[in-house]
Short mmCIF file of C-alpha atoms in Angstrom, two decimals:
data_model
loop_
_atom_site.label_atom_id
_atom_site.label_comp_id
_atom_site.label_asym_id
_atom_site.label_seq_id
_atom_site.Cartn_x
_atom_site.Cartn_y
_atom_site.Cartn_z
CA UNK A 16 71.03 104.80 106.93
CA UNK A 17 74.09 104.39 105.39
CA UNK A 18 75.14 106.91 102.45
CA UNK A 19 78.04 105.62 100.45
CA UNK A 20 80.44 108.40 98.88
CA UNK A 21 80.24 108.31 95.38
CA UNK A 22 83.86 106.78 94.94
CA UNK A 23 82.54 103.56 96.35
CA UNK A 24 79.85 102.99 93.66
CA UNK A 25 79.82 100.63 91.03
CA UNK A 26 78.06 100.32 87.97
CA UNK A 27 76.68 97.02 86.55
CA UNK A 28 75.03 97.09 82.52
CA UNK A 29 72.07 95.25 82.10
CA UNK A 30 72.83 91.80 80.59
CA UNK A 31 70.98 90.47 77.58
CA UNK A 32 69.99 93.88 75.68
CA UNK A 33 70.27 94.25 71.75
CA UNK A 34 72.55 96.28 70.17
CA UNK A 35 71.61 99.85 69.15
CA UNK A 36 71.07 100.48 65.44
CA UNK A 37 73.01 103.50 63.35
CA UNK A 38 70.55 105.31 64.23
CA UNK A 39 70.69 105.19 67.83
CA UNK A 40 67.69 103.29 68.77
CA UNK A 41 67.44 99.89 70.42
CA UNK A 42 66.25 97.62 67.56
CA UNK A 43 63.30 96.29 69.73
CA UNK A 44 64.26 96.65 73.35
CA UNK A 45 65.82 98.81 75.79
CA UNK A 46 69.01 101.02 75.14
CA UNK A 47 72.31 98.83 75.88
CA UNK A 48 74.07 101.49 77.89
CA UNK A 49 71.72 101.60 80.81
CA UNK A 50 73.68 101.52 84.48
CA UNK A 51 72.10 100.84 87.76
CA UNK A 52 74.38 101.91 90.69
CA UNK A 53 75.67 98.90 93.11
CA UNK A 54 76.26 100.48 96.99
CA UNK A 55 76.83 97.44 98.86
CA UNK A 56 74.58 98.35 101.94
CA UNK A 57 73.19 101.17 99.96
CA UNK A 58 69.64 102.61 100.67
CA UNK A 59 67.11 103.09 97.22
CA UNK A 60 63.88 104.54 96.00
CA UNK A 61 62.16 101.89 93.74
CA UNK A 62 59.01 102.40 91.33
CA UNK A 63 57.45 98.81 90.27
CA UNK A 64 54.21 98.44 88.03
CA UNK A 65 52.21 96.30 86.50
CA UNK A 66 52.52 95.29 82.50
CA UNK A 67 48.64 96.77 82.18
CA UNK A 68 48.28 99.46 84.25
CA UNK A 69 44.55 99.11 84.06
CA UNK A 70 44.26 96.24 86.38
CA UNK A 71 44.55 96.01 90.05
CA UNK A 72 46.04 93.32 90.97
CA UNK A 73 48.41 94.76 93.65
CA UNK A 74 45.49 95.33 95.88
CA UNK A 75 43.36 92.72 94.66
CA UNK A 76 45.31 90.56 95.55
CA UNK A 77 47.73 92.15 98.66
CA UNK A 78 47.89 88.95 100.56
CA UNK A 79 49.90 87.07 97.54
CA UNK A 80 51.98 90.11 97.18
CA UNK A 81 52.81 90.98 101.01
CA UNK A 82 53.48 87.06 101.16
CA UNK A 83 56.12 87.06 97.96
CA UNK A 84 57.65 90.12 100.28
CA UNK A 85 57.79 88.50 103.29
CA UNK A 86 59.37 85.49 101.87
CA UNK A 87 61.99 87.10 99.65
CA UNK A 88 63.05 89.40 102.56
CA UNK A 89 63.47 85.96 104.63
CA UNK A 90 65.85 84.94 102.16
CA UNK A 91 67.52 87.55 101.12
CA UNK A 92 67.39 90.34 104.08
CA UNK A 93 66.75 94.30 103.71
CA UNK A 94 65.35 96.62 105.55
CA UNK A 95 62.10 98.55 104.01
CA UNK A 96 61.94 102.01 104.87
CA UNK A 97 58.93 103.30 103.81
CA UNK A 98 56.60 101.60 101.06
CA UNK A 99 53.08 102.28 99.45
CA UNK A 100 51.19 99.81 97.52
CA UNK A 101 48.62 101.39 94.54
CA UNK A 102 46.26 99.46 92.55
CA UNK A 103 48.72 98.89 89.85
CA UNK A 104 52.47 99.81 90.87
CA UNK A 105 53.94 100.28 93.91
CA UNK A 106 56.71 102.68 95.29
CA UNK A 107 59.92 101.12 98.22
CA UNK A 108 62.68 102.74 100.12
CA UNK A 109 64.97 99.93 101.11
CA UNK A 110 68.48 99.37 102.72
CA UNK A 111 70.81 96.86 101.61
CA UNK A 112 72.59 94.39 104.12
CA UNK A 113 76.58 95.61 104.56
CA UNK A 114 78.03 94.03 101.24
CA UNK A 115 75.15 93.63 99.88
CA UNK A 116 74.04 95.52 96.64
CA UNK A 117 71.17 93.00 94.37
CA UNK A 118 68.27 94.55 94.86
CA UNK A 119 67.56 93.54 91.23
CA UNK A 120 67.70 89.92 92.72
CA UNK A 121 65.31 90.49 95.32
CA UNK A 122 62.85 92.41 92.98
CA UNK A 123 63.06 89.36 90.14
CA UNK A 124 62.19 86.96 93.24
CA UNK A 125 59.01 89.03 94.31
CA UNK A 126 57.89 89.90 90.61
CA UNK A 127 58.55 85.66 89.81
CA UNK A 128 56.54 84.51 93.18
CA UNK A 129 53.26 87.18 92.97
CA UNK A 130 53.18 85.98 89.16
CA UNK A 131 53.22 82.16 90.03
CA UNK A 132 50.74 82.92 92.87
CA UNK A 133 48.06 85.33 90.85
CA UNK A 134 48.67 83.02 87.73
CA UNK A 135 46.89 80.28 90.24
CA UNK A 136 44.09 82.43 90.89
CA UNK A 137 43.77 84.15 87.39
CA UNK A 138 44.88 81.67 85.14
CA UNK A 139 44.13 83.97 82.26
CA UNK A 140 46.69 86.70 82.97
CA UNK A 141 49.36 87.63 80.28
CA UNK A 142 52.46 89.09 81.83
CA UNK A 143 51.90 90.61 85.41
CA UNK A 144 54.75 93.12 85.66
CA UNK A 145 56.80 95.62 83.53
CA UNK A 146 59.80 93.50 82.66
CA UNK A 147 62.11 96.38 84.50
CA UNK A 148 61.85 98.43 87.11
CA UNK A 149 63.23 102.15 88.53
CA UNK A 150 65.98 103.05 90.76
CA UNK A 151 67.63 105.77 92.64
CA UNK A 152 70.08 105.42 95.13
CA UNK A 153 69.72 107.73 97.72
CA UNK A 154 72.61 110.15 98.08
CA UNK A 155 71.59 111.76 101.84
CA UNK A 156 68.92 112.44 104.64
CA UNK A 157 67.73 115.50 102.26
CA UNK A 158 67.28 113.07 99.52
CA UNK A 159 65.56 110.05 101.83
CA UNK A 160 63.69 112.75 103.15
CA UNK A 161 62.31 113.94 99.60
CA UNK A 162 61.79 110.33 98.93
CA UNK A 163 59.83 109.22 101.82
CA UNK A 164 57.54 111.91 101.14
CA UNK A 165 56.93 111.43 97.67
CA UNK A 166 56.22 107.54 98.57
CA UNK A 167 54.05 108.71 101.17
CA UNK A 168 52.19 111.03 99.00
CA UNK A 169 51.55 109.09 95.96
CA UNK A 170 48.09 107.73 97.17
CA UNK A 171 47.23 111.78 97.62
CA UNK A 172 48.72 112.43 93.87
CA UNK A 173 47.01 109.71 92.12
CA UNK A 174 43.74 111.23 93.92
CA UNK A 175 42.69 108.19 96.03
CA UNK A 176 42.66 109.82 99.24
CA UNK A 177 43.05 113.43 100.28
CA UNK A 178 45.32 113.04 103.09
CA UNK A 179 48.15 110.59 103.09
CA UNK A 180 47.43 109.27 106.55
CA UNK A 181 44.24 107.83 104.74
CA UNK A 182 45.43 105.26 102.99
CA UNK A 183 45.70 102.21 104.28
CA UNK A 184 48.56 100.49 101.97
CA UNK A 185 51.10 101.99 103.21
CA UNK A 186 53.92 102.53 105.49
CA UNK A 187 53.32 105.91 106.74
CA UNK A 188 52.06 105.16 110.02
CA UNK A 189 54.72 103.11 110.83
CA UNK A 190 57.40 106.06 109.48
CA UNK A 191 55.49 109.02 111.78
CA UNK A 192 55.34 106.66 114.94
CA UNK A 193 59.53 105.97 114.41
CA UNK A 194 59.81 109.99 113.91
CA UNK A 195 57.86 110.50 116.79
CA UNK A 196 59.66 108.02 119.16
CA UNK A 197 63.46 109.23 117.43
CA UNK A 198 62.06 113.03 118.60
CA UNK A 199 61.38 111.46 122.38
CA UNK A 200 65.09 110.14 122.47
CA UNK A 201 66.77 113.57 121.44
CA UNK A 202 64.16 115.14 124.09
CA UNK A 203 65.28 112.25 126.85
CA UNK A 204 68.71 112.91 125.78
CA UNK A 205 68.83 116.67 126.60
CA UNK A 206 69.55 118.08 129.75
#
């Protein structure tokens, strides 16, 4: 994973946002002064939902979204770290390219091609997703670490299984079998 010192970050505002009122407030939409951070080759924690929470279309309809993954990650590579899929939002940890820091490309691509595909299936859907999305950029191992489990744990939080091995929508398997295989190398490695 690569960590980029905090000198090497670089801050991008949000294009097309009102301007805030005397007051303060966003006359109608978000605050103006909102930042994401831009590592090129950076690694992030994501949260993405669902305009109405109530639905469930992220599991109702996991083939559409798994195939809007797969094909934006053809076209516009990154590495997914660990990832858990909910009824109605989902949680990522992914790794930029070298160079590479628009992961708010890659999300508008997914959100754009699950809409278009669940739009054919349920014609009568208003808007699918929340129009943004949240970000961290992950500072070190500690901070992956706390990440990865929180991702990991969500399906235990929200109470839909009681062990996070459970659930089948998710990446943990995958992150416990790469722990266990790093542990075998460092064991091969000693003398």
């Amino acid at each position: 994973m690569r960590v980029s010192p905090l000198s090497a970050i670089s801050y991008e505002p949000l294009r097309g946002w009102s301007a805030v009122s005397s007051s303060g407030i966003a006359q109608g939409r978000p605050m103006p002064n909102y930042r994401r951070a831009l590592i090129p080759g950076g690694t992030y924690f994501f949260t993405v939902a669902l305009a109405d929470r109530r639905l469930t279309l992220l599991l109702s309809h996991i083939d559409l979204l798994r195939a809007a993954y797969a094909e934006t990650a053809r076209g516009h590579p990154f590495k997914t770290r660990a990832i858990v899929l909910l009824p109605e939002h989902l949680h990522a940890i992914w790794t930029l390219p070298p160079g590479d820091c628009d992961f708010s490309g890659r999300w508008k691509l997914i959100k754009e091609r699950f809409s278009r595909a669940v739009r054919r299936v349920e014609p009568a859907l208003g808007q699918v997703w929340q129009p943004r999305f949240w970000e961290h950029a992950i500072r070190d191992e500690r901070d992956f670490e706390t990440h990865a489990d929180y991702v990991h744990r969500n399906p235990v939080k929200h109470g839909f299984v009681r062990d996070a091995i459970d659930w089948p929508y998710s990446s943990i398997r995958r992150y416990i079998a790469h722990a266990r295989i790093a542990c075998r190398k460092r064991d091969d490695s000693e003398p």
